[in-house]
Short mmCIF file of C-alpha atoms in Angstrom, two decimals:
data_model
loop_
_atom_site.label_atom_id
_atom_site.label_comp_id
_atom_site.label_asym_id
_atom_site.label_seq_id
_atom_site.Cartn_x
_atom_site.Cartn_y
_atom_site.Cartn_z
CA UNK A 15 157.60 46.66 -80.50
CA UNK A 16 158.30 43.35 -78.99
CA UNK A 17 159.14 45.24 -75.62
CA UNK A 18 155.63 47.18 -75.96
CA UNK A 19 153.71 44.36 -76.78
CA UNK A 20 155.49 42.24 -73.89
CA UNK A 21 154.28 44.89 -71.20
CA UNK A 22 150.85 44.52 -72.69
CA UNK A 23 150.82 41.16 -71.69
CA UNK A 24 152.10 41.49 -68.36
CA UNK A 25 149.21 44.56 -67.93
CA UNK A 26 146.72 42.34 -69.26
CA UNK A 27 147.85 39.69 -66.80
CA UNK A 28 147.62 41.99 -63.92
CA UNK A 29 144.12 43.60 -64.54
CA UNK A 30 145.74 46.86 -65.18
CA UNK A 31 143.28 47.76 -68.23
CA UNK A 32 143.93 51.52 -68.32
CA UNK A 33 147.71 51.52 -68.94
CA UNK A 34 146.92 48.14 -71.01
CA UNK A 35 144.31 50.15 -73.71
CA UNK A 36 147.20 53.46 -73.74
CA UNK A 37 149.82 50.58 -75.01
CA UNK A 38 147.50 49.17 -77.15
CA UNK A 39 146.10 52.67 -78.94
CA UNK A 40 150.18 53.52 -79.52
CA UNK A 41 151.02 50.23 -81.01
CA UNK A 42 147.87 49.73 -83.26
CA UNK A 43 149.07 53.65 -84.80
CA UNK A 44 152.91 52.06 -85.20
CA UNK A 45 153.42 51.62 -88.85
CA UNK A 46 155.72 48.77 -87.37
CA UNK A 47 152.79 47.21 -85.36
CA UNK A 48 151.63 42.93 -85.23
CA UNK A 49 148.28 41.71 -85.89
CA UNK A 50 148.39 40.33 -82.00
CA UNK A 51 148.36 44.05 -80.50
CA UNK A 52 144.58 44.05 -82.27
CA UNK A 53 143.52 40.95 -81.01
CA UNK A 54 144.87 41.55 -77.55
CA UNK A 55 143.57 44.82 -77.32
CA UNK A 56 139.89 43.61 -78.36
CA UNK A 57 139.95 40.93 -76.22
CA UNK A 58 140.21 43.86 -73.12
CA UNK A 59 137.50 45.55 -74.51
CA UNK A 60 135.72 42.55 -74.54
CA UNK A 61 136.23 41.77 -70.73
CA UNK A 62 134.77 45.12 -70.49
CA UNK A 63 131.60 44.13 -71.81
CA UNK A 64 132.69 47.05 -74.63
CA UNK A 65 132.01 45.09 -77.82
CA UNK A 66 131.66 48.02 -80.35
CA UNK A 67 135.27 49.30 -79.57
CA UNK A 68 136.59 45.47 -79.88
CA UNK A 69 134.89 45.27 -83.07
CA UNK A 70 136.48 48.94 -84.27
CA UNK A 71 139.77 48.04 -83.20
CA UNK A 72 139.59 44.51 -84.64
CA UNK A 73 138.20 46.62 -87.83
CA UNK A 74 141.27 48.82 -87.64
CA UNK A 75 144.06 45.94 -87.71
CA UNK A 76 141.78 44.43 -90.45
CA UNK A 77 142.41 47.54 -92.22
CA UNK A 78 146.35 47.23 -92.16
CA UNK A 79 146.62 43.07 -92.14
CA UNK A 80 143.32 42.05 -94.38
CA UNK A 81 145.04 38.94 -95.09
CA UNK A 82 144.65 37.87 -91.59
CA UNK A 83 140.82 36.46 -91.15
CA UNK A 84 141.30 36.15 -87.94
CA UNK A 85 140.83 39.30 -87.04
CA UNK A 86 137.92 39.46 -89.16
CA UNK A 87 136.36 36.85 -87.36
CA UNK A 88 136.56 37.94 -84.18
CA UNK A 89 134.93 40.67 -85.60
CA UNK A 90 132.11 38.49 -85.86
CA UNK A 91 132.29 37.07 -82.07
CA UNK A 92 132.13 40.38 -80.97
CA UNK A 93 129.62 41.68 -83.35
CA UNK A 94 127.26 38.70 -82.02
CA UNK A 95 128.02 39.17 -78.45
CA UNK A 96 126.83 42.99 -79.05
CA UNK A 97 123.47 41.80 -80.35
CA UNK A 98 124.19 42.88 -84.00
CA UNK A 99 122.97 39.43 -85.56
CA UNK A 100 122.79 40.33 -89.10
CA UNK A 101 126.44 42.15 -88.87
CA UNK A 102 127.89 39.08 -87.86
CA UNK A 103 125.99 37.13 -90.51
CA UNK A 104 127.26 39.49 -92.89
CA UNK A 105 130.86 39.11 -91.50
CA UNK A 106 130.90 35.09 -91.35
CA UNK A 107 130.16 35.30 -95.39
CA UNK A 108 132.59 36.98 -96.00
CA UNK A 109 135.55 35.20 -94.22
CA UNK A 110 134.14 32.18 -96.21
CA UNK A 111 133.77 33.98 -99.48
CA UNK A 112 137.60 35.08 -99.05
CA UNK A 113 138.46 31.26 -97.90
CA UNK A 114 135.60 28.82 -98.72
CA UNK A 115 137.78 26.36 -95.93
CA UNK A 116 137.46 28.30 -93.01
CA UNK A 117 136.42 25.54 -91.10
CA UNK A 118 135.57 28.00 -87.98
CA UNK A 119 133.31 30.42 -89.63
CA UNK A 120 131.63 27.62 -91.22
CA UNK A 121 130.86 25.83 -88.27
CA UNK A 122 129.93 29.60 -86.11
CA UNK A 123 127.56 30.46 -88.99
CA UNK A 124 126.30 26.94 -89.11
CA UNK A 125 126.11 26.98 -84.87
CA UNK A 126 124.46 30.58 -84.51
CA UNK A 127 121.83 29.58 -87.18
CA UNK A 128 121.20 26.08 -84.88
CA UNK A 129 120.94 27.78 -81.68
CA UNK A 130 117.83 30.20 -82.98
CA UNK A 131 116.35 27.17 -84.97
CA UNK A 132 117.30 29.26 -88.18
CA UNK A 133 118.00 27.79 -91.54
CA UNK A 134 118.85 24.35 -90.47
CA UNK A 135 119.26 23.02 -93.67
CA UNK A 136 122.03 25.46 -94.57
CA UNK A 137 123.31 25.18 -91.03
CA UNK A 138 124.00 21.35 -91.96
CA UNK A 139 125.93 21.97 -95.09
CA UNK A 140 127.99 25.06 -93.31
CA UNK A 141 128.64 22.81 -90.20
CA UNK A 142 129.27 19.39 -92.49
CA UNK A 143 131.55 21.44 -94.52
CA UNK A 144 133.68 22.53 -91.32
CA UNK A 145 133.45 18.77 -90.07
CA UNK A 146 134.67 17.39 -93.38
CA UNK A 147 137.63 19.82 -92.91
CA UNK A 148 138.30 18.73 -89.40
CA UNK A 149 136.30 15.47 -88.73
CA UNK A 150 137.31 14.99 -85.02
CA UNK A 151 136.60 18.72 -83.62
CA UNK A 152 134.49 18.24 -81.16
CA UNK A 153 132.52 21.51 -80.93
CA UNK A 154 131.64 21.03 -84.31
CA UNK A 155 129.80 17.51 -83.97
CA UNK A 156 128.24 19.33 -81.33
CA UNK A 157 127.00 21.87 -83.57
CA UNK A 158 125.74 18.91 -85.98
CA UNK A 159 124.11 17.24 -82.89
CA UNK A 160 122.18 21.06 -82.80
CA UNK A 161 120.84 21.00 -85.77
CA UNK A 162 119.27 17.79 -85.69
CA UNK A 163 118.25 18.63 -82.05
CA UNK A 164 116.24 21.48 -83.38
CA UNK A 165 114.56 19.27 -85.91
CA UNK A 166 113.81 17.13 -83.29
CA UNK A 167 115.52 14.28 -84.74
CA UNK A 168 116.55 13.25 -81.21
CA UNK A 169 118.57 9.82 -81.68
CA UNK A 170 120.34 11.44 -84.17
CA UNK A 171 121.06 14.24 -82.46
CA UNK A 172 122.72 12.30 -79.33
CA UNK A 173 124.67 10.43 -81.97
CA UNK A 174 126.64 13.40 -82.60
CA UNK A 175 126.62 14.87 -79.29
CA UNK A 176 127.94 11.66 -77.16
CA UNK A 177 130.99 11.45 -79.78
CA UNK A 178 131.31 15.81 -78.87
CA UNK A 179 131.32 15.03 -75.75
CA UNK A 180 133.63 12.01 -76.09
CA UNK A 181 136.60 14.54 -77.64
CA UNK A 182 135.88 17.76 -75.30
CA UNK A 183 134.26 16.22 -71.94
CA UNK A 184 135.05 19.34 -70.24
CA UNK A 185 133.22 21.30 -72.08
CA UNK A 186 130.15 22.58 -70.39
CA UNK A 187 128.08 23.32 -73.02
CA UNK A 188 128.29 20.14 -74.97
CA UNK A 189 127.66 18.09 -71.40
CA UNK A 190 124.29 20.91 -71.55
CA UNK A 191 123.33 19.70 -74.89
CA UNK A 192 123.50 16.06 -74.06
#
């Protein structure tokens, strides 16, 4: 396996994505396989623009490692990158129903409900509750700074988003929101 999953890598580096998904399919059916084939594998599709096969192959490592959320929440990413809002929704709530401190799904729950105006009070307590789990993350004082952006509570909103900006000021899409 380590071999296998090595020359995944190095096919994945070189942009050979044919040979990379036949490696993949054979290690995700080993009985001996690692979590990382699935999230390598979906992150291919993903390049691809192929979201429901990330999502089935992320599904399918869930299957045989369900005590690895992370899987599970890419299943999310993906599921909102394909369009299929309510699936993600549905996917975020879970991960926090299994681990009430996932501080990421709280925070891309909180965040996708911000962006589309949605729920904002909820948003606030998802996103605080990620924040009070990691205080100086910067993409999730961003995602505060949304919310009260989309109330229009504008002073309060820069608040938040200068110190975002202050931790990642790299990050395009914080510089955006300021």
């Amino acid at each position: 396996l380590p071999a296998n999953f090595q020359s995944l890598k190095i096919l994945q580096t070189q942009n050979r994505i044919g040979a990379a998904f036949k490696i993949v399919h054979k290690l995700a059916k080993s009985r001996y396989t690692i979590s990382e084939v699935f999230v390598l594998g979906a992150s291919l599709y993903a390049k691809e623009k192929n979201y429901d096969e990330a999502i089935a192959l992320l599904e399918e490592g869930f299957k045989k490692f369900p005590e690895n959320l992370q899987l599970l929440f890419l299943v999310g990413v993906y599921q909102e990158r394909a369009g299929k809002y309510g699936d993600c929704i549905a996917t975020m709530k879970k991960i926090i129903r299994a681990d009430a401190n996932n501080s990421s799904a709280l925070n891309y729950l909180g965040y996708m409900w911000a962006e589309r105006g949605l729920n904002l009070d909820i948003a606030e307590r998802l996103i605080r509750r990620a924040l009070s789990l990691k205080p100086e993350d910067g993409f999730y004082l961003d995602s505060l700074g949304w919310v009260f952006y989309q109330r229009k509570e504008y002073e309060k909103a820069l608040e938040f988003l200068l110190k975002a900006v202050g931790i990642e000021p790299d990050e395009g899409v914080i510089i955006e929101h300021v």
